[in-house]
GROMACS .gro file of N, CA and C in nm:
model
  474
    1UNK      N    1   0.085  -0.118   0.000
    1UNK     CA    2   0.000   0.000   0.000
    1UNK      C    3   0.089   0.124   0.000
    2UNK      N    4   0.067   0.168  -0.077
    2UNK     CA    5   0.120   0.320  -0.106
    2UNK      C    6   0.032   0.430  -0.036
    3UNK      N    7   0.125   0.535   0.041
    3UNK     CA    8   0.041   0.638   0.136
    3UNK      C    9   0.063   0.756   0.065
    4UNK      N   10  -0.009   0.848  -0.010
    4UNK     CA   11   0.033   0.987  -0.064
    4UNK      C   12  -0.044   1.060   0.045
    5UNK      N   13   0.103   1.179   0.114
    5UNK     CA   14   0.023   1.244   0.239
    5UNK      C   15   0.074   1.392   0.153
    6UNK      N   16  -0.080   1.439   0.175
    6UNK     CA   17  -0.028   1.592   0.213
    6UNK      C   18   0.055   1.639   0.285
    7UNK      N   19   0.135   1.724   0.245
    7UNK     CA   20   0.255   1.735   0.357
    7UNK      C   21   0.198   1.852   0.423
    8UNK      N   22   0.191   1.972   0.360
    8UNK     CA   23   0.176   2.082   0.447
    8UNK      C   24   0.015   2.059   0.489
    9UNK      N   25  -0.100   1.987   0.450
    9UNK     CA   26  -0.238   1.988   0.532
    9UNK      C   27  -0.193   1.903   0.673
   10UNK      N   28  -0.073   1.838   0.671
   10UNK     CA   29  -0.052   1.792   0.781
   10UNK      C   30   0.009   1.826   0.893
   11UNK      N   31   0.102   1.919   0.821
   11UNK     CA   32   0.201   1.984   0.897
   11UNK      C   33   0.123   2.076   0.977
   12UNK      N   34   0.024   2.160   0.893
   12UNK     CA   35  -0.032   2.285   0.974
   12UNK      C   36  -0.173   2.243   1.038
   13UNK      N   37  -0.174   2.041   1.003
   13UNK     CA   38  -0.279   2.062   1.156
   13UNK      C   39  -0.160   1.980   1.219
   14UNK      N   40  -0.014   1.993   1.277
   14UNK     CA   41   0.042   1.975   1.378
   14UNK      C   42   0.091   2.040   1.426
   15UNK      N   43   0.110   2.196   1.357
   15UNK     CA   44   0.155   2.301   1.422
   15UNK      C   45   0.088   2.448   1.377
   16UNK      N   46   0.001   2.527   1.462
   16UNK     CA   47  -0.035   2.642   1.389
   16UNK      C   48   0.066   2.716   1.321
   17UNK      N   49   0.157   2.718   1.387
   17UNK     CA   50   0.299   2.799   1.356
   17UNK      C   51   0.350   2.785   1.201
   18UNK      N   52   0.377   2.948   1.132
   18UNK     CA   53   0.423   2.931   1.006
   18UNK      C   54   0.572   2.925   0.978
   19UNK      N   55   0.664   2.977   1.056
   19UNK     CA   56   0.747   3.056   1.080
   19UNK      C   57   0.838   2.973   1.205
   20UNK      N   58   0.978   2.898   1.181
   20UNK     CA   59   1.054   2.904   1.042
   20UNK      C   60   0.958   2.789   0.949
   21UNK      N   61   0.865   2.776   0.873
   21UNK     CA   62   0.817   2.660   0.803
   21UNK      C   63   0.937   2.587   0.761
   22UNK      N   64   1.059   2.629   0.662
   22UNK     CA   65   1.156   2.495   0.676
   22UNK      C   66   1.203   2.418   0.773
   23UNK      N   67   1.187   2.477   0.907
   23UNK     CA   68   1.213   2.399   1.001
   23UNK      C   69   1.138   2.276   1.008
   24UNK      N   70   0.982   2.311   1.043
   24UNK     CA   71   0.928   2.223   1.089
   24UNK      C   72   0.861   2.171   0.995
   25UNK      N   73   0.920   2.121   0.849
   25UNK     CA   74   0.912   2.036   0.744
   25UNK      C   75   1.023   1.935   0.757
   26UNK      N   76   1.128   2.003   0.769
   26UNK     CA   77   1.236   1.933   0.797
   26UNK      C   78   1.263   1.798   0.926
   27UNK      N   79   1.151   1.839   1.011
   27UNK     CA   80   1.137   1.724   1.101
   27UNK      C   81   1.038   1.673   1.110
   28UNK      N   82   0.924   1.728   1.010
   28UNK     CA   83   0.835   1.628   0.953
   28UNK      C   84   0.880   1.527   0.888
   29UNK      N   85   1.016   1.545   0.791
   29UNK     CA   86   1.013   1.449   0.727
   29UNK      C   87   1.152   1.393   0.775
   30UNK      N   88   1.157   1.440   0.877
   30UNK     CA   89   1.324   1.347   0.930
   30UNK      C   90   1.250   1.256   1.019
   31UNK      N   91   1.109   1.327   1.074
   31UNK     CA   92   1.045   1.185   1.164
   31UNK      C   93   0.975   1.060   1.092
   32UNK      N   94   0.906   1.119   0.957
   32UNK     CA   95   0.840   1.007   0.844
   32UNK      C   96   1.011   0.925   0.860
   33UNK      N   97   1.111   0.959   0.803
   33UNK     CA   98   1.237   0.910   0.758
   33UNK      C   99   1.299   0.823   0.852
   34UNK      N  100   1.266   0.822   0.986
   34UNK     CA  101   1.350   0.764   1.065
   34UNK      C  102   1.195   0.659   1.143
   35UNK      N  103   1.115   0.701   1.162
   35UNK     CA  104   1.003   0.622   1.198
   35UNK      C  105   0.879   0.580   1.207
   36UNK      N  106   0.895   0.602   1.052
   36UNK     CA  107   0.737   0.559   1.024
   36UNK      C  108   0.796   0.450   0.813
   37UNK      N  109   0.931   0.455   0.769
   37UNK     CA  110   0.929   0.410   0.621
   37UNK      C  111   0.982   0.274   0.665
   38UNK      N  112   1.015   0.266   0.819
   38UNK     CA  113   1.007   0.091   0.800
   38UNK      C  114   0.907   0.011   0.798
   39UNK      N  115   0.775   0.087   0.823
   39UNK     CA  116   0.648  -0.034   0.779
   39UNK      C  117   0.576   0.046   0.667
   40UNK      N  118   0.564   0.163   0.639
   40UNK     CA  119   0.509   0.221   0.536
   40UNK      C  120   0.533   0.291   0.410
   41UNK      N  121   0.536   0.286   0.350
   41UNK     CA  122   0.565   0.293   0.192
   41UNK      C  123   0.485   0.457   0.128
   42UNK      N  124   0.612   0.527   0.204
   42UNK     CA  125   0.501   0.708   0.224
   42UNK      C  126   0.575   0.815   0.055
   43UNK      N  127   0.446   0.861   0.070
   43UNK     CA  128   0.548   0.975  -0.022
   43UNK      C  129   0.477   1.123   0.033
   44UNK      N  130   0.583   1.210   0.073
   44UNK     CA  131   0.517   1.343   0.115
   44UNK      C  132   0.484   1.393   0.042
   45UNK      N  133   0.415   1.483  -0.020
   45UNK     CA  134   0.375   1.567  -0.118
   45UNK      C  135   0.369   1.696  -0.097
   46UNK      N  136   0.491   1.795  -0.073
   46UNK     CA  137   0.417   1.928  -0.076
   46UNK      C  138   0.397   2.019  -0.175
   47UNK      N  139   0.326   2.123  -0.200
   47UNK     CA  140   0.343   2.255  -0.279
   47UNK      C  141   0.435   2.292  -0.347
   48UNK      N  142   0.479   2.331  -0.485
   48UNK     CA  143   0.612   2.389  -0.487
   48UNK      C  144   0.688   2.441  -0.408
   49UNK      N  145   0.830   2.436  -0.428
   49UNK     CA  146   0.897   2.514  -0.354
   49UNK      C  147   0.987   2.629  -0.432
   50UNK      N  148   1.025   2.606  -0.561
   50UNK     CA  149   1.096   2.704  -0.641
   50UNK      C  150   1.025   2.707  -0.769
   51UNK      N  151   1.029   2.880  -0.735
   51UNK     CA  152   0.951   2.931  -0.858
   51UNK      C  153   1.006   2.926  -0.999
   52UNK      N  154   1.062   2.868  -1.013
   52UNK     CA  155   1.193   2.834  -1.158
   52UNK      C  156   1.159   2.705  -1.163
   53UNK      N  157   1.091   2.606  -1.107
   53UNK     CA  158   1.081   2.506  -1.145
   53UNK      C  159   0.969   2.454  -1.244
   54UNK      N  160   0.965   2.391  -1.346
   54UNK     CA  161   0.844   2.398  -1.374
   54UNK      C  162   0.806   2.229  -1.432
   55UNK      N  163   0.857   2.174  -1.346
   55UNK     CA  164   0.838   1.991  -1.288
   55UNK      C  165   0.892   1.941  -1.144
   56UNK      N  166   0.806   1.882  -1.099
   56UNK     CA  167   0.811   1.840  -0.937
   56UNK      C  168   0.948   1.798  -0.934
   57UNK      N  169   1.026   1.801  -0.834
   57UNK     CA  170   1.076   1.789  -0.754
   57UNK      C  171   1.107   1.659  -0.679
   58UNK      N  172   1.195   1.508  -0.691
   58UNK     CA  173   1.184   1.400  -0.605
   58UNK      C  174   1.300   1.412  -0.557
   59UNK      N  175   1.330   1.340  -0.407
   59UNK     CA  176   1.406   1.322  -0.345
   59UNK      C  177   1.378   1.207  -0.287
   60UNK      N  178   1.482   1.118  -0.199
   60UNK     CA  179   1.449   1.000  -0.091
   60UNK      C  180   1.529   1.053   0.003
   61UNK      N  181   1.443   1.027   0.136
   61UNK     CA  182   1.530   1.099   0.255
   61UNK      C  183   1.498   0.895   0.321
   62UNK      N  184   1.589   0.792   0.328
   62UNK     CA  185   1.541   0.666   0.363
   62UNK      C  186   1.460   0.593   0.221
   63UNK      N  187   1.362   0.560   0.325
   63UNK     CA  188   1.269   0.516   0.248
   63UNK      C  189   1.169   0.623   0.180
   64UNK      N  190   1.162   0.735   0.242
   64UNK     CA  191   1.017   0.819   0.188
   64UNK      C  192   1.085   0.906   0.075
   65UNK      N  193   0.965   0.895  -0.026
   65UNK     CA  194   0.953   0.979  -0.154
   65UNK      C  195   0.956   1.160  -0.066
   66UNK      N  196   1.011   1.225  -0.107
   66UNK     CA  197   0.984   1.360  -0.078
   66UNK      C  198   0.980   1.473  -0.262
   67UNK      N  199   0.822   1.522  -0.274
   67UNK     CA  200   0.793   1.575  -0.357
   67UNK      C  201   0.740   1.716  -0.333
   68UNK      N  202   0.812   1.774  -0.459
   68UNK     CA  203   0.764   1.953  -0.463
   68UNK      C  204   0.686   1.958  -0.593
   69UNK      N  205   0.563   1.966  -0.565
   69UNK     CA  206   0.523   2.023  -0.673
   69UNK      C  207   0.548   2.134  -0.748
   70UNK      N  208   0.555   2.145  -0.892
   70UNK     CA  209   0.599   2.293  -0.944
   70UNK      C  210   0.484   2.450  -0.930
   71UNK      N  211   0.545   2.523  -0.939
   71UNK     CA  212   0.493   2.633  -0.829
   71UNK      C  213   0.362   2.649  -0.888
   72UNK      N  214   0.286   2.621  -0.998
   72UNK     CA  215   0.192   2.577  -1.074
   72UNK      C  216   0.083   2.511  -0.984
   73UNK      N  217   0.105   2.390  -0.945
   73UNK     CA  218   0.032   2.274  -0.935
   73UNK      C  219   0.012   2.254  -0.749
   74UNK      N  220  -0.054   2.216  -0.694
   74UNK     CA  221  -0.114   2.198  -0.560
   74UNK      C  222  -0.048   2.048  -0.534
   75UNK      N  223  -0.014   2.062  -0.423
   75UNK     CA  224   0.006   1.901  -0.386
   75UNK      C  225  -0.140   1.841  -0.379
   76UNK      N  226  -0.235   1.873  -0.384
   76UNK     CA  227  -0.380   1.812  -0.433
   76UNK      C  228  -0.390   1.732  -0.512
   77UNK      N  229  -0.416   1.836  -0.647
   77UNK     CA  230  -0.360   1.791  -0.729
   77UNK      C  231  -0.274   1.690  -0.787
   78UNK      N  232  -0.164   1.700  -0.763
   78UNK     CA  233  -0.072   1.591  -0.759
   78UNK      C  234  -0.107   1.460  -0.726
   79UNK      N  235  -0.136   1.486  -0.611
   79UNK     CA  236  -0.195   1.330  -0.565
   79UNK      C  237  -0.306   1.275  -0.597
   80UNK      N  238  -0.403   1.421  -0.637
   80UNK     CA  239  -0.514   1.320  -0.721
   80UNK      C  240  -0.456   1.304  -0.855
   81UNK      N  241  -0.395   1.355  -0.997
   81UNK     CA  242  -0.267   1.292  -1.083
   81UNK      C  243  -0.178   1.185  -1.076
   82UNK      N  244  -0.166   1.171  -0.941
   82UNK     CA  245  -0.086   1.010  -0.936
   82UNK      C  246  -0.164   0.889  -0.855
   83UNK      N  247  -0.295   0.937  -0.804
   83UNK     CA  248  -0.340   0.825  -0.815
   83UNK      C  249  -0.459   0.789  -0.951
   84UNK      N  250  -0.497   0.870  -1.028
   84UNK     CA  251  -0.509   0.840  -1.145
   84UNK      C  252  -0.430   0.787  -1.212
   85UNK      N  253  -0.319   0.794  -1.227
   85UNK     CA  254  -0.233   0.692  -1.311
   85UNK      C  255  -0.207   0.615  -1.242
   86UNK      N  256  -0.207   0.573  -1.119
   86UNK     CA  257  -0.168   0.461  -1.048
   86UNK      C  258  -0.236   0.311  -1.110
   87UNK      N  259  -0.142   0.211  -1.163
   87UNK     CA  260  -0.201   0.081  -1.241
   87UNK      C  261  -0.383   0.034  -1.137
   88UNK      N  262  -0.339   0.063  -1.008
   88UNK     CA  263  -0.458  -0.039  -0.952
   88UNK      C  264  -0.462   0.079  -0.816
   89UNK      N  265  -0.542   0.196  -0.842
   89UNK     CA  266  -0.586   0.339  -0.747
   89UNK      C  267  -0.612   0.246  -0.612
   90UNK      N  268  -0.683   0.123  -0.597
   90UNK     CA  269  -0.716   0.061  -0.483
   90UNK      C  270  -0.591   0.044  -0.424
   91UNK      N  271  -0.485  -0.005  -0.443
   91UNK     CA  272  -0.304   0.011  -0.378
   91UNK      C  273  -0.292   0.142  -0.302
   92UNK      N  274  -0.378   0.238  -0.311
   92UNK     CA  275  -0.305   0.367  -0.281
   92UNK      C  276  -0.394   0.399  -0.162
   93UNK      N  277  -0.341   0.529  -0.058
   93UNK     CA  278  -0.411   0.598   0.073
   93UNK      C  279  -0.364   0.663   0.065
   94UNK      N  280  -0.474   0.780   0.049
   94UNK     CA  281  -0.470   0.971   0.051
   94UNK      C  282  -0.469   1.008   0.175
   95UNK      N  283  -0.357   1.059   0.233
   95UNK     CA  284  -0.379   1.114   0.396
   95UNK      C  285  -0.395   1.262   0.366
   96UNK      N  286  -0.518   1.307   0.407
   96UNK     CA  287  -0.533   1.465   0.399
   96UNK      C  288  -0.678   1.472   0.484
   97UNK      N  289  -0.714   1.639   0.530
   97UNK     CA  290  -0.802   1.661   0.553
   97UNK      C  291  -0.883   1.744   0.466
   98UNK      N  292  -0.822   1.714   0.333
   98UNK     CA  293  -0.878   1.802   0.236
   98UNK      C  294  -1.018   1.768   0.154
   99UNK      N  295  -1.201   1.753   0.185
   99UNK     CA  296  -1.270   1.684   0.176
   99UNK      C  297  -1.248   1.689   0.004
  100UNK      N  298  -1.266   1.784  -0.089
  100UNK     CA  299  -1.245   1.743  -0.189
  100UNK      C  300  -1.134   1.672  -0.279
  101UNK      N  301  -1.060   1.652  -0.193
  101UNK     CA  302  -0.963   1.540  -0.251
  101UNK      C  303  -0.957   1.417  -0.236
  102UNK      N  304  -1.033   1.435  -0.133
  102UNK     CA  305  -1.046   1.302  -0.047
  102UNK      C  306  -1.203   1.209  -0.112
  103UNK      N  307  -1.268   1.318  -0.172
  103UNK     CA  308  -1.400   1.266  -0.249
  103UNK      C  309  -1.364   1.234  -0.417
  104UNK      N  310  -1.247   1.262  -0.437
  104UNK     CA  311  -1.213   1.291  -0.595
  104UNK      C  312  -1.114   1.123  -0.587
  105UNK      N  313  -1.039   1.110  -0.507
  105UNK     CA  314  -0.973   1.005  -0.512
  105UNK      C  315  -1.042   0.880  -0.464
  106UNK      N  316  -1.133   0.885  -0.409
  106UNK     CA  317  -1.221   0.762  -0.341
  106UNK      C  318  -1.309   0.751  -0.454
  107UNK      N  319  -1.346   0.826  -0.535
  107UNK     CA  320  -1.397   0.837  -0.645
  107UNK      C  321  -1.305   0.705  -0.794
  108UNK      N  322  -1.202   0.726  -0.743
  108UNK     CA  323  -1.102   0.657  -0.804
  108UNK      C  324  -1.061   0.533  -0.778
  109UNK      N  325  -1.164   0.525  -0.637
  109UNK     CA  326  -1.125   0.355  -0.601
  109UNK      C  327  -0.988   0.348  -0.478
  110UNK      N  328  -0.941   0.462  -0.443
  110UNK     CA  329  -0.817   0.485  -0.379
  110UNK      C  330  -0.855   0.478  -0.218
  111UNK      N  331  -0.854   0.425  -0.139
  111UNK     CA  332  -0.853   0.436   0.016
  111UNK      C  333  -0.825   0.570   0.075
  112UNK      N  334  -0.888   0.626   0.185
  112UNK     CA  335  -0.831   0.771   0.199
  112UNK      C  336  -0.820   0.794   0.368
  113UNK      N  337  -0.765   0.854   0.433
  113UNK     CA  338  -0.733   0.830   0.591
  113UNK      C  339  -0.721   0.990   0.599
  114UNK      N  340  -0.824   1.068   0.737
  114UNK     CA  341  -0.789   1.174   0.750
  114UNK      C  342  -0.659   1.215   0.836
  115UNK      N  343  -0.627   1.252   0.861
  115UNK     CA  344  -0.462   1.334   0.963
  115UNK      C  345  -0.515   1.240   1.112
  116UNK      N  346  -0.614   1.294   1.172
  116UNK     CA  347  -0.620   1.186   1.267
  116UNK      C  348  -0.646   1.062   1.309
  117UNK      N  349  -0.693   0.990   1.196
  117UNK     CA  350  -0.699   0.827   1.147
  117UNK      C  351  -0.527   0.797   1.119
  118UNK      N  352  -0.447   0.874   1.025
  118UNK     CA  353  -0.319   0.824   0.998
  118UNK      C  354  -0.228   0.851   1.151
  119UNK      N  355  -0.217   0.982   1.183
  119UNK     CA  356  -0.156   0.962   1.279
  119UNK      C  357  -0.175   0.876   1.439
  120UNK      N  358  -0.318   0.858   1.420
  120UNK     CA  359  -0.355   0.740   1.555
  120UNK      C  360  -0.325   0.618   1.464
  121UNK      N  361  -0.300   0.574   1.358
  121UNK     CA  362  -0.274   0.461   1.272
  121UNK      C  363  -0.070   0.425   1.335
  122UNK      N  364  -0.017   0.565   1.280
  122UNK     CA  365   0.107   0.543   1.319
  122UNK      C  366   0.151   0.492   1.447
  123UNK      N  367   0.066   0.581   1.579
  123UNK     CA  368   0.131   0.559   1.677
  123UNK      C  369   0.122   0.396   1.696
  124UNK      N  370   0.007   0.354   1.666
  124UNK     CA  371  -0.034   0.226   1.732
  124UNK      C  372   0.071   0.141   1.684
  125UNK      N  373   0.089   0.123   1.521
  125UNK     CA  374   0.241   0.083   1.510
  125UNK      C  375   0.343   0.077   1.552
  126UNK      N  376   0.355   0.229   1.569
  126UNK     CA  377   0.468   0.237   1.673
  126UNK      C  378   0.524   0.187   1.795
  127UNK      N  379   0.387   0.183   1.832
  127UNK     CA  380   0.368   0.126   1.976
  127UNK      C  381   0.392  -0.034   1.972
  128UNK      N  382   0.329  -0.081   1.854
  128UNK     CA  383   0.354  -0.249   1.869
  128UNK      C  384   0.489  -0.290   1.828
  129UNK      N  385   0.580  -0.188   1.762
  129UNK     CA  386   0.688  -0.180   1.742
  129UNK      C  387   0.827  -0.179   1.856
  130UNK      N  388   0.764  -0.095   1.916
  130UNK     CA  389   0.824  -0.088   2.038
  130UNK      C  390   0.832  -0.204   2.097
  131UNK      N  391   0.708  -0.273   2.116
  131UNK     CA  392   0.657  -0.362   2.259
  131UNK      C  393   0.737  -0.490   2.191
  132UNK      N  394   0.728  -0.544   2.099
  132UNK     CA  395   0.807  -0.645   1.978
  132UNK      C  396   0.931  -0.636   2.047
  133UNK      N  397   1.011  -0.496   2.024
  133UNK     CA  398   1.170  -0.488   2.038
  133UNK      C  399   1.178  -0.514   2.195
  134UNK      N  400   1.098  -0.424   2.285
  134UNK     CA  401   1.143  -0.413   2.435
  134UNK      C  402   1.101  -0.613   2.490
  135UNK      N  403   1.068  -0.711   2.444
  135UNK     CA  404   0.978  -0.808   2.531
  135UNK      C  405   1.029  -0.920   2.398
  136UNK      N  406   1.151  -0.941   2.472
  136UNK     CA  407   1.205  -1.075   2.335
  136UNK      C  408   1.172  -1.192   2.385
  137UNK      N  409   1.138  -1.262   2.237
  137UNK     CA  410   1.092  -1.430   2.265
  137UNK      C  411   1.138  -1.510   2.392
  138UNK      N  412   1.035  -1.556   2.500
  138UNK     CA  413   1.085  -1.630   2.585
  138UNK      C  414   1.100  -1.825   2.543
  139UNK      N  415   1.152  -1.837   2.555
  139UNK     CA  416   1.184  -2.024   2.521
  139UNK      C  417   1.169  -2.080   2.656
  140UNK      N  418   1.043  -2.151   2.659
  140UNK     CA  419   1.041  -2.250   2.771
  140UNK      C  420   1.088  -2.392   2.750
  141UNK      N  421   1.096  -2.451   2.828
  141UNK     CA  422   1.224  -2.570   2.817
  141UNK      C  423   1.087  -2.661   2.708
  142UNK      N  424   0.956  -2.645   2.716
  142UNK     CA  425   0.886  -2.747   2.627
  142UNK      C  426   0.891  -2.696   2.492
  143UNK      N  427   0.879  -2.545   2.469
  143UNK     CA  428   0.912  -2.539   2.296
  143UNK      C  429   1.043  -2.522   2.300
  144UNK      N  430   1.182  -2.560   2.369
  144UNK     CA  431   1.306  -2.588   2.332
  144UNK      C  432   1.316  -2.732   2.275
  145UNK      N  433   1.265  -2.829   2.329
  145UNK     CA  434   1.233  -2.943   2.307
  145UNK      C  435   1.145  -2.983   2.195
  146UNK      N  436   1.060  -2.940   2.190
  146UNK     CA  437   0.967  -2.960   2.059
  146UNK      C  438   1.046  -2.878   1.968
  147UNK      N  439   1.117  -2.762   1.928
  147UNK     CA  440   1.221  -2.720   1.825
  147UNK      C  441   1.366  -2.812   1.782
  148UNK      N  442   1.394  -2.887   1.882
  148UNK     CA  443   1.470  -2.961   1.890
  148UNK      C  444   1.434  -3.090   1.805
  149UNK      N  445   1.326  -3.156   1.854
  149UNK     CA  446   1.297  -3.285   1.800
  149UNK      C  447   1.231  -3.257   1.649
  150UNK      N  448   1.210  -3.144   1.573
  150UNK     CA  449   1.188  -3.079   1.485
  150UNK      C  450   1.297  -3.088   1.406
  151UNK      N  451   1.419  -3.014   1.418
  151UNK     CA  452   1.533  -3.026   1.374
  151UNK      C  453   1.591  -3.109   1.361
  152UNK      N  454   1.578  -3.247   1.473
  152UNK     CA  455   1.638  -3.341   1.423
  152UNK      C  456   1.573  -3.462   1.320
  153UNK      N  457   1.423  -3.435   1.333
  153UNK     CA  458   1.358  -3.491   1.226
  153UNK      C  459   1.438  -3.482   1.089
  154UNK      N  460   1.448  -3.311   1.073
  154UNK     CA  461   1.483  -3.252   0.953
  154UNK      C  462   1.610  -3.274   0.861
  155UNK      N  463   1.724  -3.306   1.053
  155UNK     CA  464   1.856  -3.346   0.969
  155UNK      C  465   1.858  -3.562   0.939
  156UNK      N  466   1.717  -3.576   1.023
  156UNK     CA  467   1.746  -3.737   0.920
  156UNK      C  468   1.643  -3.747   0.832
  157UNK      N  469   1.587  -3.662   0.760
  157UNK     CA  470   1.524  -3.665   0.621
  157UNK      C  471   1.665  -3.677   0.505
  158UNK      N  472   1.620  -3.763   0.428
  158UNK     CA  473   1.718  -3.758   0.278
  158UNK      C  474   1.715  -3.614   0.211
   0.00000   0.00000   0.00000
């Protein structure tokens, strides 16, 4: 599953604050980059950023796609454009709180998650992520034994 998120509808419902905006893009997507592209398959999408450009913008910061749209085009847009061409729109999830994008791409067959569905989506991951790493497999002496007599089945098979 492919996630196309609005970047800035997300950013500015996590921070009213405009000012430094490169800042707090920059750890939007250093936090997508460091903990959220080992289970999800994200691409940010924001707005243009240079007015001389006049085709988006890709980068990989990790795993995540990072896109500028050209100063033209809406990261809306965009994402409703790439999930129209997307081979099978059902593969894809629009994270925005943007209702008409969100009606234009579901329209398309595309799954769509608002800002607080994805981000209560993340943490919970996160969270089972955590609990996985902190609470390692215990081996009681009966599945040491039943792994055992397993293996040795295996090494007297031909």
């Amino acid at each position: 599953m492919r996630y196309f998120v609005d970047g800035y509808n997300l950013l500015f419902h996590l921070t009213k604050k405009r000012n430094p905006l490169r800042q707090y893009r920059h750890e939007l997507i250093t936090y997508f980059a460091t903990s959220i592209s080992s289970f999800l398959d994200v691409v940010l999408v924001f707005d243009g950023s240079d007015p001389h450009e006049k085709h988006s913008t890709k980068h990989h910061i990790g795993q995540v796609e990072i896109i500028y749209t050209p100063l033209c085009m809406t990261a809306d847009f965009y994402i409703f454009e790439e999930v129209q061409l997307h081979k099978n729109p059902a593969h894809t999830t629009v994270v925005s709180n943007d209702q008409e994008l969100i009606i234009r791409c579901r329209a398309l067959g595309a799954k769509t998650l608002s800002l607080t569905d994805f981000l209560s989506y993340i943490a919970k991951k996160n969270e089972k992520k955590k609990r996985s790493l902190a609470t390692p497999a215990q081996e009681t002496p009966q599945e040491i034994s039943r792994l055992l007599k397993i293996f040795e089945k295996k090494l007297k098979e031909p």
